XYZ file of C-alpha atoms in Angstrom:
509
model
C -3.845 -11.744 -9.636
C -1.728 -10.429 -6.770
C 1.325 -8.250 -7.376
C 3.955 -6.440 -5.361
C 4.746 -3.091 -6.989
C 7.812 -1.089 -5.995
C 7.307 2.356 -7.549
C 10.851 3.724 -7.479
C 12.397 7.049 -8.368
C 14.069 5.784 -11.545
C 12.631 2.276 -11.953
C 9.390 0.527 -11.061
C 9.702 -3.190 -10.339
C 6.782 -5.626 -10.277
C 6.717 -9.129 -8.748
C 3.830 -11.547 -9.191
C 2.407 -14.082 -6.745
C 2.307 -17.346 -8.692
C 1.546 -20.508 -6.659
C 4.440 -20.090 -4.244
C 6.787 -18.492 -6.773
C 7.448 -14.756 -7.060
C 8.752 -13.948 -10.556
C 9.977 -10.463 -11.428
C 7.952 -9.235 -14.401
C 9.820 -8.252 -17.555
C 8.615 -5.418 -19.797
C 8.943 -5.135 -23.574
C 11.349 -2.286 -24.337
C 10.158 -1.975 -27.927
C 13.627 -3.001 -29.112
C 13.076 -6.744 -29.171
C 13.986 -7.439 -25.549
C 12.444 -7.554 -22.079
C 13.896 -5.804 -19.041
C 12.990 -6.620 -15.410
C 11.869 -3.088 -14.671
C 9.634 -0.303 -15.972
C 11.192 3.180 -16.256
C 9.586 5.639 -13.825
C 9.256 8.132 -16.629
C 6.404 10.190 -18.091
C 6.239 11.786 -21.543
C 3.638 14.507 -22.189
C 2.546 16.219 -25.387
C -0.667 18.221 -25.120
C -3.192 15.909 -23.491
C -1.282 12.770 -24.513
C 0.627 10.905 -21.809
C 2.939 7.920 -22.246
C 5.026 6.169 -19.613
C 7.701 3.552 -19.105
C 9.589 2.222 -22.102
C 7.324 4.057 -24.547
C 8.298 7.317 -22.825
C 11.962 6.264 -22.820
C 11.876 6.074 -26.632
C 10.891 9.776 -26.774
C 13.862 11.223 -24.855
C 15.207 13.058 -27.903
C 11.852 14.047 -29.418
C 11.387 17.836 -28.977
C 7.595 17.509 -29.290
C 7.437 15.670 -25.977
C 8.199 16.871 -22.445
C 9.716 14.195 -20.221
C 9.271 13.961 -16.462
C 11.801 11.764 -14.717
C 12.364 11.088 -11.006
C 8.873 12.466 -10.381
C 8.553 10.356 -7.245
C 10.691 13.028 -5.590
C 8.025 15.702 -5.974
C 5.545 13.486 -4.145
C 7.492 14.138 -0.932
C 5.457 17.279 -0.158
C 2.369 16.396 -2.206
C -1.223 16.592 -1.032
C -4.532 15.785 -2.751
C -4.640 19.169 -4.531
C -0.910 19.783 -5.085
C -0.049 20.843 -8.624
C 2.992 20.867 -10.875
C 3.631 23.003 -13.947
C 4.617 20.935 -16.979
C 5.253 22.629 -20.338
C 3.227 25.659 -19.254
C 0.229 23.673 -17.974
C -0.848 22.973 -14.394
C -1.282 19.311 -13.530
C -2.470 17.840 -10.251
C 0.350 15.646 -9.012
C -2.031 12.856 -8.096
C -3.361 12.892 -11.677
C 0.148 12.639 -13.152
C 0.934 9.666 -10.927
C -2.410 8.044 -11.764
C -1.715 8.501 -15.504
C 1.685 6.827 -15.061
C 0.089 3.937 -13.182
C -2.642 3.524 -15.813
C 0.097 3.114 -18.426
C 1.833 0.599 -16.143
C -1.410 -1.358 -15.774
C -1.933 -1.394 -19.544
C 1.657 -2.458 -20.197
C 1.400 -5.238 -17.611
C -1.426 -6.686 -19.696
C -0.116 -5.995 -23.183
C 3.677 -5.560 -23.074
C 5.054 -7.735 -20.279
C 6.066 -11.298 -19.450
C 3.068 -11.635 -17.145
C 1.154 -14.722 -18.202
C -2.293 -13.165 -18.253
C -4.178 -11.088 -20.758
C -7.480 -11.378 -18.909
C -9.340 -8.361 -17.627
C -9.008 -9.647 -14.076
C -8.315 -7.011 -11.455
C -4.757 -6.646 -10.213
C -4.656 -6.841 -6.398
C -1.509 -4.983 -5.367
C 0.564 -4.329 -2.293
C 2.584 -1.137 -2.691
C 5.333 0.629 -0.769
C 6.556 4.107 0.078
C 9.793 5.343 1.667
C 9.787 4.853 5.428
C 10.280 8.599 5.882
C 7.372 9.484 3.570
C 4.944 12.046 4.946
C 1.302 11.064 5.192
C 0.435 13.272 2.206
C 2.707 11.151 0.007
C 1.143 7.976 1.417
C -2.364 9.222 0.654
C -1.482 10.367 -2.877
C 0.235 7.046 -3.635
C -2.707 4.941 -2.439
C -5.299 7.105 -4.167
C -3.382 7.206 -7.475
C -3.157 3.399 -7.560
C -6.909 3.202 -6.956
C -7.659 5.789 -9.649
C -5.479 3.807 -12.065
C -7.685 0.734 -11.656
C -5.629 -1.327 -9.217
C -7.236 -2.858 -6.144
C -4.932 -1.890 -3.282
C -4.411 -4.547 -0.614
C -2.307 -2.239 1.501
C 0.763 -0.062 1.785
C 3.961 -0.763 3.718
C 7.348 0.897 4.031
C 9.997 -0.025 1.464
C 12.676 -1.239 3.920
C 10.044 -3.333 5.708
C 9.380 -5.137 2.420
C 13.123 -5.632 1.908
C 13.339 -7.199 5.371
C 10.682 -9.717 4.317
C 12.738 -10.542 1.204
C 15.824 -11.061 3.401
C 14.014 -13.530 5.669
C 12.662 -15.392 2.632
C 16.089 -15.607 1.011
C 18.226 -16.367 4.061
C 15.718 -17.854 6.531
C 16.369 -21.204 8.178
C 15.377 -24.203 6.078
C 14.042 -25.968 9.160
C 11.360 -23.329 9.645
C 12.441 -22.760 13.251
C 11.318 -19.515 14.843
C 14.761 -17.974 14.788
C 14.814 -14.482 16.242
C 17.201 -11.868 14.904
C 17.499 -8.149 14.296
C 18.370 -6.773 10.892
C 19.117 -3.251 9.710
C 17.851 -2.617 6.182
C 19.984 -0.039 4.358
C 17.788 1.086 1.452
C 19.489 3.540 -0.906
C 17.355 3.988 -4.001
C 17.230 6.518 -6.783
C 15.756 9.353 -4.753
C 15.479 8.475 -1.063
C 17.388 6.741 1.717
C 15.814 4.717 4.516
C 17.269 2.795 7.431
C 14.996 0.446 9.376
C 15.746 -1.958 12.205
C 13.574 -5.069 11.887
C 13.100 -7.820 14.460
C 12.396 -11.079 12.623
C 10.867 -14.002 14.501
C 10.048 -16.805 12.107
C 7.648 -15.203 9.625
C 6.717 -12.300 11.888
C 8.425 -8.962 11.243
C 8.327 -6.056 13.675
C 9.835 -2.663 12.908
C 11.792 -1.365 15.897
C 12.957 1.982 14.487
C 13.184 3.983 11.263
C 15.306 6.871 10.070
C 16.364 8.245 6.727
C 17.113 11.147 4.416
C 14.076 12.133 2.303
C 15.975 13.560 -0.684
C 19.128 11.505 -1.067
C 19.660 8.784 -3.629
C 21.226 7.706 -6.874
C 20.044 10.875 -8.633
C 22.412 12.869 -6.426
C 25.370 10.646 -7.344
C 24.512 11.130 -11.038
C 24.500 14.904 -10.518
C 27.920 14.743 -8.850
C 29.342 12.767 -11.771
C 27.987 15.252 -14.318
C 29.314 18.213 -12.322
C 32.727 16.546 -12.035
C 32.857 15.815 -15.776
C 31.949 19.413 -16.672
C 34.525 20.709 -14.192
C 37.189 18.416 -15.680
C 36.350 19.746 -19.160
C 36.533 23.328 -17.847
C 32.891 23.922 -18.795
C 30.120 25.741 -16.878
C 28.142 23.706 -14.353
C 24.954 21.687 -15.012
C 22.744 24.713 -14.305
C 23.995 26.384 -17.493
C 22.758 23.538 -19.709
C 19.350 23.504 -21.429
C 16.949 21.359 -19.421
C 16.593 18.633 -22.046
C 20.340 18.334 -22.590
C 20.962 18.240 -18.838
C 18.388 15.498 -18.341
C 19.869 13.361 -21.116
C 23.389 13.809 -19.734
C 22.178 12.847 -16.257
C 20.649 9.700 -17.736
C 23.983 8.988 -19.455
C 25.814 9.530 -16.149
C 23.429 7.107 -14.444
C 24.374 4.383 -16.919
C 28.085 5.148 -16.469
C 27.697 5.054 -12.679
C 25.858 1.728 -12.787
C 28.815 0.246 -14.668
C 31.221 0.882 -11.784
C 32.604 -2.281 -10.139
C 35.240 -2.867 -7.485
C 38.171 -2.645 -9.925
C 36.977 0.313 -12.013
C 39.543 3.130 -12.005
C 38.308 5.498 -14.725
C 34.939 6.684 -15.997
C 34.266 8.067 -19.478
C 31.476 10.641 -19.796
C 30.410 11.560 -23.328
C 29.645 15.264 -22.949
C 29.853 15.702 -26.718
C 26.549 13.889 -27.166
C 24.826 17.072 -25.946
C 27.519 19.788 -25.924
C 29.041 20.422 -29.377
C 32.814 20.068 -29.339
C 33.015 18.823 -25.740
C 33.879 15.250 -26.697
C 34.503 12.534 -24.138
C 35.878 13.306 -20.695
C 37.718 10.846 -18.463
C 37.403 11.193 -14.693
C 39.079 9.110 -12.005
C 36.845 6.946 -9.840
C 38.767 8.146 -6.774
C 37.705 11.731 -7.596
C 34.091 10.631 -8.061
C 34.226 8.775 -4.739
C 35.618 11.859 -3.000
C 32.687 13.924 -4.316
C 30.144 11.333 -3.177
C 31.597 10.377 0.214
C 29.699 13.187 2.040
C 26.442 11.791 0.620
C 27.209 8.349 2.020
C 28.220 9.897 5.362
C 24.693 11.291 5.676
C 23.291 7.781 5.340
C 25.657 6.476 8.028
C 24.380 9.124 10.432
C 20.799 7.979 9.774
C 21.807 4.342 10.346
C 23.325 5.218 13.721
C 20.234 7.234 14.621
C 17.921 4.310 13.789
C 19.978 1.913 15.907
C 20.081 4.369 18.824
C 16.292 4.743 18.810
C 15.447 1.028 18.832
C 12.534 0.433 21.166
C 14.230 -2.569 22.810
C 17.628 -0.942 23.315
C 19.339 -2.862 20.503
C 22.960 -2.027 19.720
C 24.976 -2.405 16.534
C 26.615 -5.590 17.837
C 23.147 -7.120 18.314
C 22.373 -6.917 14.599
C 22.492 -10.063 12.474
C 23.459 -7.901 9.544
C 23.194 -4.656 7.624
C 21.345 -5.508 4.423
C 21.991 -3.296 1.388
C 19.083 -2.911 -1.025
C 18.176 -0.341 -3.670
C 20.071 0.328 -6.876
C 22.407 2.989 -5.461
C 23.474 0.667 -2.627
C 25.393 -1.392 -5.219
C 28.044 1.333 -5.561
C 31.398 -0.036 -4.315
C 31.930 3.213 -2.364
C 28.806 2.486 -0.306
C 29.965 -1.020 0.570
C 33.453 0.164 1.549
C 32.207 2.929 3.821
C 29.678 0.642 5.504
C 32.269 -2.101 6.087
C 34.624 0.473 7.577
C 32.045 0.978 10.341
C 30.372 -2.437 10.661
C 32.781 -4.939 9.114
C 31.453 -8.270 7.913
C 27.921 -7.549 9.124
C 27.356 -5.718 5.814
C 25.646 -7.798 3.125
C 24.460 -6.776 -0.360
C 21.194 -8.315 -1.533
C 21.767 -10.563 -4.567
C 18.783 -8.751 -6.114
C 19.243 -5.267 -4.673
C 16.983 -3.631 -7.275
C 14.074 -6.066 -6.902
C 14.274 -6.956 -3.187
C 11.485 -4.558 -2.216
C 9.102 -5.805 -4.926
C 9.768 -9.425 -3.946
C 9.098 -8.617 -0.293
C 5.846 -6.939 -1.298
C 4.765 -10.000 -3.279
C 5.552 -12.251 -0.312
C 3.526 -10.026 2.003
C 0.665 -9.971 -0.526
C 0.571 -13.786 -0.667
C -1.943 -14.910 1.945
C -0.389 -18.405 1.967
C 3.137 -17.168 2.809
C 2.348 -16.707 6.495
C 4.238 -13.400 6.608
C 3.038 -10.864 9.178
C 4.344 -7.353 9.710
C 3.986 -4.719 12.397
C 5.028 -1.227 11.328
C 5.725 1.873 13.421
C 5.072 5.567 13.036
C 7.946 7.154 11.152
C 7.080 10.723 12.264
C 5.482 12.562 15.163
C 1.861 13.531 14.599
C 0.184 16.185 16.713
C -1.738 19.427 16.973
C -0.883 23.005 17.908
C -2.543 24.103 21.149
C -2.649 27.421 22.933
C -0.660 27.666 26.141
C -0.277 30.266 28.868
C -3.792 31.621 28.207
C -3.083 32.119 24.511
C 0.270 33.877 24.897
C 2.056 31.101 22.993
C 1.349 27.889 21.111
C 2.673 24.469 22.054
C 2.880 21.238 20.085
C 0.874 18.350 21.520
C 2.194 15.042 20.117
C -0.773 12.692 19.754
C 1.020 9.736 18.140
C 4.792 9.726 18.801
C 7.455 8.620 16.367
C 8.251 4.877 16.589
C 4.899 4.067 18.259
C 3.684 0.658 16.949
C 0.952 0.715 14.312
C -1.818 -1.894 14.472
C -1.278 -4.970 12.326
C -3.696 -5.577 9.422
C -6.988 -6.838 10.818
C -6.393 -5.410 14.287
C -8.451 -2.650 15.843
C -7.129 0.874 15.145
C -5.124 2.818 17.686
C -7.285 5.170 19.747
C -6.236 8.333 21.582
C -8.686 10.502 23.558
C -8.410 13.866 25.222
C -11.099 15.750 27.174
C -11.119 19.344 28.358
C -13.267 22.411 28.958
C -12.657 25.096 26.306
C -12.745 28.844 26.773
C -13.408 29.777 23.123
C -16.544 29.583 20.974
C -14.808 27.801 18.079
C -11.959 25.323 18.087
C -9.302 25.828 15.422
C -7.271 22.617 15.072
C -3.994 22.854 13.140
C -2.340 19.473 12.645
C 1.300 18.823 11.887
C 3.771 15.992 11.523
C 7.524 16.251 11.980
C 10.593 14.048 12.002
C 12.046 15.315 15.286
C 11.097 16.996 18.573
C 13.538 19.453 20.147
C 14.488 19.726 23.819
C 11.538 22.082 24.410
C 8.995 19.662 22.933
C 8.592 21.719 19.770
C 8.602 20.320 16.200
C 11.988 20.082 14.474
C 13.524 18.485 11.405
C 11.214 18.089 8.416
C 7.756 19.599 9.110
C 4.598 18.855 7.124
C 1.358 20.750 7.846
C -1.844 18.728 7.807
C -5.535 19.528 7.751
C -6.992 22.558 9.515
C -10.346 21.911 11.185
C -12.887 24.184 12.842
C -15.337 22.798 15.409
C -18.198 24.626 17.179
C -17.584 24.617 20.918
C -20.578 26.931 21.458
C -23.797 24.905 20.961
C -25.434 27.811 19.114
C -22.940 27.173 16.270
C -23.467 23.413 16.049
C -25.014 23.566 12.552
C -22.778 26.298 11.116
C -20.731 25.346 8.052
C -18.756 28.588 7.753
C -16.769 28.435 10.984
C -13.529 29.305 9.192
C -15.002 32.733 8.369
C -16.491 33.510 11.772
C -14.687 35.397 14.528
C -13.507 33.289 17.463
C -14.652 34.709 20.779
C -14.746 33.661 24.421
C -17.493 31.453 25.823
C -19.777 33.112 28.400
C -18.913 32.161 31.959
C -22.153 30.189 32.350
C -21.418 28.007 29.287
C -19.477 25.086 30.728
C -18.823 22.725 27.792
C -16.927 19.442 27.913
C -15.168 18.581 24.646
C -13.717 15.212 23.658
C -11.211 14.579 20.877
C -10.923 10.972 19.720
C -8.190 10.057 17.241
C -7.956 6.708 15.460
C -5.179 5.341 13.267
C -5.415 2.105 11.259
C -2.744 -0.237 9.905
C -2.308 1.941 6.791
C -1.613 5.015 8.919
C -4.971 6.580 7.952
C -6.188 8.874 10.715
C -9.599 10.176 11.695
C -10.651 12.514 14.468
C -14.093 12.718 16.046
C -14.729 15.978 17.902
C -17.633 15.819 20.317
C -19.386 18.277 22.597
C -20.251 15.857 25.397
C -22.367 18.444 27.208
C -24.821 18.891 24.323
C -24.277 15.592 22.483
C -23.202 16.671 18.980
C -20.083 15.624 17.097
C -18.252 15.793 13.781
C -15.826 13.275 12.250
C -12.992 14.213 9.896
C -10.501 12.224 7.809
C -7.114 13.841 8.416
C -4.731 14.361 5.514
C -1.283 15.743 5.040
């Protein structure tokens, strides 16, 4: 069975591929009802781990430690990254895999999915467009470790663009061409992507975003405002468990806001003895949150400005709001102030990404997608005879990725080294400054050592050996060959062409 799984910061949504239909899967809450999402929540007690609605039921149980919004700490995760939970070190990839194993079990035993067979789930999954490659690797690997068969990974706003075309596409099937900006404001991240849609083919023209901005931040503003109104210390003074439960309460209050809401009631007394209920004005909440929305508008303008075909705002067919936090009336008002009636809210803002994933996973849908690099990837090189280092961008931001089934991208560089050992330090970044140096968000990647001197060709301890200069009579020609596939997985083959030996490495963030 094929599924589209949108692992979100606060909610995970699953859509099935079912003979041309794409139902959103409901999960048993344990309270006699099904909800069309699965809480992105972990509960730990010793070596026991529960997730989803079973974890939700343990929020007030002191014997359990709850992890919520844990997608956010994947932003800088690598294969060996750890997290301390209740005094114990956990590998982040293992925590995510444990969550996904629970999801897989609950799909079979506690959901509306019409299968209880042991058939493998074939899944297409998504990550934020601005996700670093380490997060992409950890996400893919955790799904595999959890027993899913991964068909592929695409960016969340790209999936939402597919849902838009499915929902609003021409009935005649004509190859209408249009450009759409997907405004994806979820629980923990914000992405803006410009998509060119031609019939069933989708091509990403540009991406931008804010890695740590989402509904969680609006919840925090509401809690801070309520405490301030009650003349109480800020959220940092609260015990962790009480703070988390109040933030969850604020999330529910926030999600109840509609266009005519004027007042919000926050029950601080549920966790703070004697605090009672506090009433705050929506206009005050909006004033606190407006700077957050302004940051998303800047990213939208940046994405439009960087479009590879020179697209302008007036060329867009629409600005499509998806993600739970995009439903806030404040977001719609501020977007319309800039772009008027081009702004459209998805009728299913919380499930649009999962539906787009299911469509893309359905081989009979005819949907094709071409993604682009969302960051610069390169290597530090010595310049001016070693007096400084310079960043060499190998794959630039917004360069097109190969489509599934196409040959990988290939980049080669040849040179004659002066050192005995090559020390390759890889990096990705969101921006390049006017001097060609990395800027914005920087993520270090693998470090690799390669023997330039043929006498070291079999050495496996190059990282512990001193790096010297090659003798003048040792003229070596070195070739670097980089490949990148449709998933963004990169490999480098380093070859001494003079003596015919080489090594191949899988690069990871």
